[in-house]
PDB file of C-alpha atoms and ligand atoms in Angstrom:
ATOM      1  CA  UNK V  29     -92.698  59.092  26.590  1.00 52.00           C
ATOM      2  CA  UNK V  30     -96.011  58.650  24.903  1.00 59.00           C
ATOM      3  CA  UNK V  31     -98.246  56.213  26.735  1.00 69.00           C
ATOM      4  CA  UNK V  32     -98.935  54.399  23.497  1.00 72.00           C
ATOM      5  CA  UNK V  33     -95.265  53.794  22.897  1.00 68.00           C
ATOM      6  CA  UNK V  34     -94.740  52.550  26.448  1.00 75.00           C
ATOM      7  CA  UNK V  35     -97.600  50.094  26.121  1.00 80.00           C
ATOM      8  CA  UNK V  36     -96.270  48.951  22.776  1.00 79.00           C
ATOM      9  CA  UNK V  37     -92.803  48.545  24.268  1.00 83.00           C
ATOM     10  CA  UNK V  38     -94.101  46.257  26.990  1.00 86.00           C
ATOM     11  CA  UNK V  39     -96.188  44.324  24.517  1.00 88.00           C
ATOM     12  CA  UNK V  40     -93.338  43.831  22.042  1.00 88.00           C
ATOM     13  CA  UNK V  41     -90.804  42.833  24.710  1.00 89.00           C
ATOM     14  CA  UNK V  42     -93.280  40.354  26.138  1.00 91.00           C
ATOM     15  CA  UNK V  43     -94.134  38.895  22.748  1.00 93.00           C
ATOM     16  CA  UNK V  44     -90.557  38.583  21.453  1.00 93.00           C
ATOM     17  CA  UNK V  45     -89.316  37.182  24.735  1.00 93.00           C
ATOM     18  CA  UNK V  46     -91.998  34.539  24.852  1.00 95.00           C
ATOM     19  CA  UNK V  47     -91.681  33.697  21.180  1.00 96.00           C
ATOM     20  CA  UNK V  48     -88.256  34.805  19.905  1.00 96.00           C
ATOM     21  CA  UNK V  49     -87.889  35.026  16.128  1.00 97.00           C
ATOM     22  CA  UNK V  50     -84.932  33.377  14.393  1.00 98.00           C
ATOM     23  CA  UNK V  51     -84.027  31.529  17.582  1.00 98.00           C
ATOM     24  CA  UNK V  52     -81.990  28.750  16.018  1.00 98.00           C
ATOM     25  CA  UNK V  53     -78.496  27.776  14.910  1.00 98.00           C
ATOM     26  CA  UNK V  54     -77.287  28.385  11.352  1.00 97.00           C
ATOM     27  CA  UNK V  55     -74.994  25.422  10.809  1.00 96.00           C
ATOM     28  CA  UNK V  56     -73.053  26.914   7.904  1.00 96.00           C
ATOM     29  CA  UNK V  57     -72.952  30.490   9.173  1.00 96.00           C
ATOM     30  CA  UNK V  58     -70.297  32.756   7.669  1.00 95.00           C
ATOM     31  CA  UNK V  59     -69.908  34.594  10.957  1.00 95.00           C
ATOM     32  CA  UNK V  60     -70.512  33.423  14.507  1.00 96.00           C
ATOM     33  CA  UNK V  61     -69.983  35.545  17.573  1.00 96.00           C
ATOM     34  CA  UNK V  62     -70.660  35.243  21.262  1.00 96.00           C
ATOM     35  CA  UNK V  63     -71.883  38.284  23.128  1.00 96.00           C
ATOM     36  CA  UNK V  64     -71.928  38.747  26.873  1.00 97.00           C
ATOM     37  CA  UNK V  65     -73.408  41.433  29.101  1.00 96.00           C
ATOM     38  CA  UNK V  66     -71.814  40.904  32.539  1.00 95.00           C
ATOM     39  CA  UNK V  67     -74.049  43.505  34.176  1.00 94.00           C
ATOM     40  CA  UNK V  68     -77.102  41.349  33.722  1.00 95.00           C
ATOM     41  CA  UNK V  69     -75.660  37.976  32.744  1.00 97.00           C
ATOM     42  CA  UNK V  70     -77.137  37.998  29.238  1.00 97.00           C
ATOM     43  CA  UNK V  71     -75.401  35.696  26.766  1.00 97.00           C
ATOM     44  CA  UNK V  72     -76.118  35.325  23.086  1.00 97.00           C
ATOM     45  CA  UNK V  73     -74.551  33.574  20.161  1.00 97.00           C
ATOM     46  CA  UNK V  74     -75.230  35.225  16.843  1.00 97.00           C
ATOM     47  CA  UNK V  75     -75.091  33.442  13.477  1.00 97.00           C
ATOM     48  CA  UNK V  76     -74.869  35.335  10.201  1.00 97.00           C
ATOM     49  CA  UNK V  77     -75.002  34.253   6.568  1.00 97.00           C
ATOM     50  CA  UNK V  78     -73.628  36.712   4.049  1.00 96.00           C
ATOM     51  CA  UNK V  79     -73.866  36.983   0.301  1.00 96.00           C
ATOM     52  CA  UNK V  80     -71.304  39.607  -0.616  1.00 95.00           C
ATOM     53  CA  UNK V  81     -72.204  42.474   1.672  1.00 94.00           C
ATOM     54  CA  UNK V  82     -75.814  41.428   2.142  1.00 97.00           C
ATOM     55  CA  UNK V  83     -77.088  39.676   5.278  1.00 98.00           C
ATOM     56  CA  UNK V  84     -79.108  36.821   3.836  1.00 98.00           C
ATOM     57  CA  UNK V  85     -79.812  35.111   7.139  1.00 98.00           C
ATOM     58  CA  UNK V  86     -79.248  35.841  10.791  1.00 98.00           C
ATOM     59  CA  UNK V  87     -80.220  33.936  13.905  1.00 98.00           C
ATOM     60  CA  UNK V  88     -79.376  33.698  17.581  1.00 98.00           C
ATOM     61  CA  UNK V  89     -79.310  31.424  20.564  1.00 98.00           C
ATOM     62  CA  UNK V  90     -78.702  32.253  24.153  1.00 96.00           C
ATOM     63  CA  UNK V  91     -80.015  32.991  27.568  1.00 96.00           C
ATOM     64  CA  UNK V  92     -80.784  36.327  29.009  1.00 95.00           C
ATOM     65  CA  UNK V  93     -83.393  38.662  30.371  1.00 95.00           C
ATOM     66  CA  UNK V  94     -86.565  39.553  28.510  1.00 93.00           C
ATOM     67  CA  UNK V  95     -85.096  42.748  27.092  1.00 92.00           C
ATOM     68  CA  UNK V  96     -81.949  41.134  25.693  1.00 95.00           C
ATOM     69  CA  UNK V  97     -83.937  38.308  24.123  1.00 96.00           C
ATOM     70  CA  UNK V  98     -86.579  40.628  22.675  1.00 94.00           C
ATOM     71  CA  UNK V  99     -83.939  42.987  21.341  1.00 93.00           C
ATOM     72  CA  UNK V 100     -81.989  40.165  19.679  1.00 96.00           C
ATOM     73  CA  UNK V 101     -85.195  38.787  18.202  1.00 96.00           C
ATOM     74  CA  UNK V 102     -86.208  42.167  16.778  1.00 93.00           C
ATOM     75  CA  UNK V 103     -82.703  42.804  15.517  1.00 94.00           C
ATOM     76  CA  UNK V 104     -82.591  39.557  13.538  1.00 96.00           C
ATOM     77  CA  UNK V 105     -85.953  40.376  11.959  1.00 94.00           C
ATOM     78  CA  UNK V 106     -84.894  43.856  11.020  1.00 92.00           C
ATOM     79  CA  UNK V 107     -81.407  43.293   9.605  1.00 95.00           C
ATOM     80  CA  UNK V 108     -82.211  40.197   7.560  1.00 96.00           C
ATOM     81  CA  UNK V 109     -81.949  41.158   3.897  1.00 97.00           C
ATOM     82  CA  UNK V 110     -80.132  44.394   4.667  1.00 96.00           C
ATOM     83  CA  UNK V 111     -76.615  45.215   3.537  1.00 96.00           C
ATOM     84  CA  UNK V 112     -73.816  45.516   6.075  1.00 95.00           C
ATOM     85  CA  UNK V 113     -73.842  49.286   5.560  1.00 94.00           C
ATOM     86  CA  UNK V 114     -77.592  49.520   6.167  1.00 93.00           C
ATOM     87  CA  UNK V 115     -77.332  47.415   9.318  1.00 94.00           C
ATOM     88  CA  UNK V 116     -74.503  49.612  10.537  1.00 92.00           C
ATOM     89  CA  UNK V 117     -76.572  52.760  10.026  1.00 89.00           C
ATOM     90  CA  UNK V 118     -79.496  51.263  11.923  1.00 88.00           C
ATOM     91  CA  UNK V 119     -77.245  50.284  14.798  1.00 89.00           C
ATOM     92  CA  UNK V 120     -75.794  53.777  15.044  1.00 87.00           C
ATOM     93  CA  UNK V 121     -79.216  55.437  15.008  1.00 82.00           C
ATOM     94  CA  UNK V 122     -80.557  52.977  17.566  1.00 83.00           C
ATOM     95  CA  UNK V 123     -77.529  53.273  19.821  1.00 85.00           C
ATOM     96  CA  UNK V 124     -77.631  57.070  19.849  1.00 83.00           C
ATOM     97  CA  UNK V 125     -81.274  57.081  20.783  1.00 77.00           C
ATOM     98  CA  UNK V 126     -81.211  54.459  23.535  1.00 82.00           C
ATOM     99  CA  UNK V 127     -78.129  55.995  25.125  1.00 80.00           C
ATOM    100  CA  UNK V 128     -79.734  59.430  25.039  1.00 74.00           C
ATOM    101  CA  UNK V 129     -77.151  61.017  22.753  1.00 75.00           C
ATOM    102  CA  UNK V 130     -79.919  61.886  20.373  1.00 66.00           C
ATOM    103  CA  UNK V 131     -83.217  63.102  21.723  1.00 61.00           C
ATOM    104  CA  UNK V 132     -84.662  63.628  18.332  1.00 64.00           C
ATOM    105  CA  UNK V 133     -86.615  60.398  17.970  1.00 59.00           C
ATOM    106  CA  UNK V 134     -86.484  59.417  14.338  1.00 61.00           C
ATOM    107  CA  UNK V 135     -89.232  56.899  14.754  1.00 62.00           C
ATOM    108  CA  UNK V 136     -89.916  56.444  11.072  1.00 64.00           C
ATOM    109  CA  UNK V 137     -86.289  55.753  10.294  1.00 65.00           C
ATOM    110  CA  UNK V 138     -86.122  53.192  13.089  1.00 69.00           C
ATOM    111  CA  UNK V 139     -89.337  51.427  12.148  1.00 71.00           C
ATOM    112  CA  UNK V 140     -90.040  48.539  14.497  1.00 74.00           C
ATOM    113  CA  UNK V 141     -86.955  49.350  16.506  1.00 77.00           C
ATOM    114  CA  UNK V 142     -88.668  52.470  17.764  1.00 75.00           C
ATOM    115  CA  UNK V 143     -90.499  50.473  20.415  1.00 76.00           C
ATOM    116  CA  UNK V 144     -87.183  49.544  22.009  1.00 80.00           C
ATOM    117  CA  UNK V 145     -86.468  53.198  22.699  1.00 77.00           C
ATOM    118  CA  UNK V 146     -88.754  52.514  25.668  1.00 79.00           C
ATOM    119  CA  UNK V 147     -85.682  51.048  27.366  1.00 83.00           C
ATOM    120  CA  UNK V 148     -84.425  54.593  27.930  1.00 81.00           C
ATOM    121  CA  UNK V 149     -86.692  54.680  30.956  1.00 80.00           C
ATOM    122  CA  UNK V 150     -84.554  51.937  32.480  1.00 82.00           C
ATOM    123  CA  UNK V 151     -80.915  53.022  32.116  1.00 83.00           C
ATOM    124  CA  UNK V 152     -79.550  49.865  33.750  1.00 86.00           C
ATOM    125  CA  UNK V 153     -81.157  47.822  30.974  1.00 89.00           C
ATOM    126  CA  UNK V 154     -79.702  49.674  28.014  1.00 90.00           C
ATOM    127  CA  UNK V 155     -76.844  47.195  27.675  1.00 93.00           C
ATOM    128  CA  UNK V 156     -79.394  44.406  27.563  1.00 94.00           C
ATOM    129  CA  UNK V 157     -81.012  46.105  24.582  1.00 92.00           C
ATOM    130  CA  UNK V 158     -77.760  46.845  22.774  1.00 93.00           C
ATOM    131  CA  UNK V 159     -75.994  43.493  23.350  1.00 95.00           C
ATOM    132  CA  UNK V 160     -77.286  41.885  20.158  1.00 96.00           C
ATOM    133  CA  UNK V 161     -76.353  44.982  18.183  1.00 94.00           C
ATOM    134  CA  UNK V 162     -72.829  45.189  19.551  1.00 93.00           C
ATOM    135  CA  UNK V 163     -72.446  41.522  18.697  1.00 95.00           C
ATOM    136  CA  UNK V 164     -73.740  42.116  15.187  1.00 95.00           C
ATOM    137  CA  UNK V 165     -71.369  44.996  14.629  1.00 93.00           C
ATOM    138  CA  UNK V 166     -68.319  43.029  15.785  1.00 93.00           C
ATOM    139  CA  UNK V 167     -69.341  40.007  13.740  1.00 94.00           C
ATOM    140  CA  UNK V 168     -69.796  42.092  10.594  1.00 92.00           C
ATOM    141  CA  UNK V 169     -66.401  43.675  11.087  1.00 89.00           C
ATOM    142  CA  UNK V 170     -65.068  40.165  11.501  1.00 83.00           C
ATOM    143  CA  UNK V 171     -62.696  41.303  14.196  1.00 67.00           C
ATOM    144  CA  UNK V 172     -63.548  39.067  17.124  1.00 69.00           C
ATOM    145  CA  UNK V 173     -65.208  35.824  18.046  1.00 79.00           C
ATOM    146  CA  UNK V 174     -66.629  37.226  21.264  1.00 84.00           C
ATOM    147  CA  UNK V 175     -67.710  40.595  22.547  1.00 87.00           C
ATOM    148  CA  UNK V 176     -68.588  41.984  25.956  1.00 87.00           C
ATOM    149  CA  UNK V 177     -70.556  45.114  26.746  1.00 85.00           C
ATOM    150  CA  UNK V 178     -68.057  45.989  29.469  1.00 77.00           C
TER     151      UNK V 178
HETATM  152 ZN1   ZN J 110     -80.364  41.788  30.565  1.00 96.66          ZN
END
């Protein structure tokens, strides 16, 4: 990995963990889901407001490691204002890259999310980084009220 990207990864994880964005409850959320990563003990609750198929607001609460918190924080920033389809596409691109199924880093497409590809260096932490996204996906499908990475 590029040194610059690794430095940025550490900086972004530190910043978002210390000061998570959208860390609050949405009282009248259209979707609420609890996500759990038993490997690390990360727990989040995700709140989503929808207008048709657009995500007008998204927030989270929870307790977890720095990577899970930073990833959830970044995710809420990135998907707010996006349509369900756009969020789904981002999740798929992100998931492929962090799990190493796609070595072709489409950094421009990922935007801010690109820094989280730094987690690939720490395979045991990948589920920490994807927890918020798995939760988002399940919540948008409306299938479950809780999701586990295992
Ligand atoms: Zn974790």
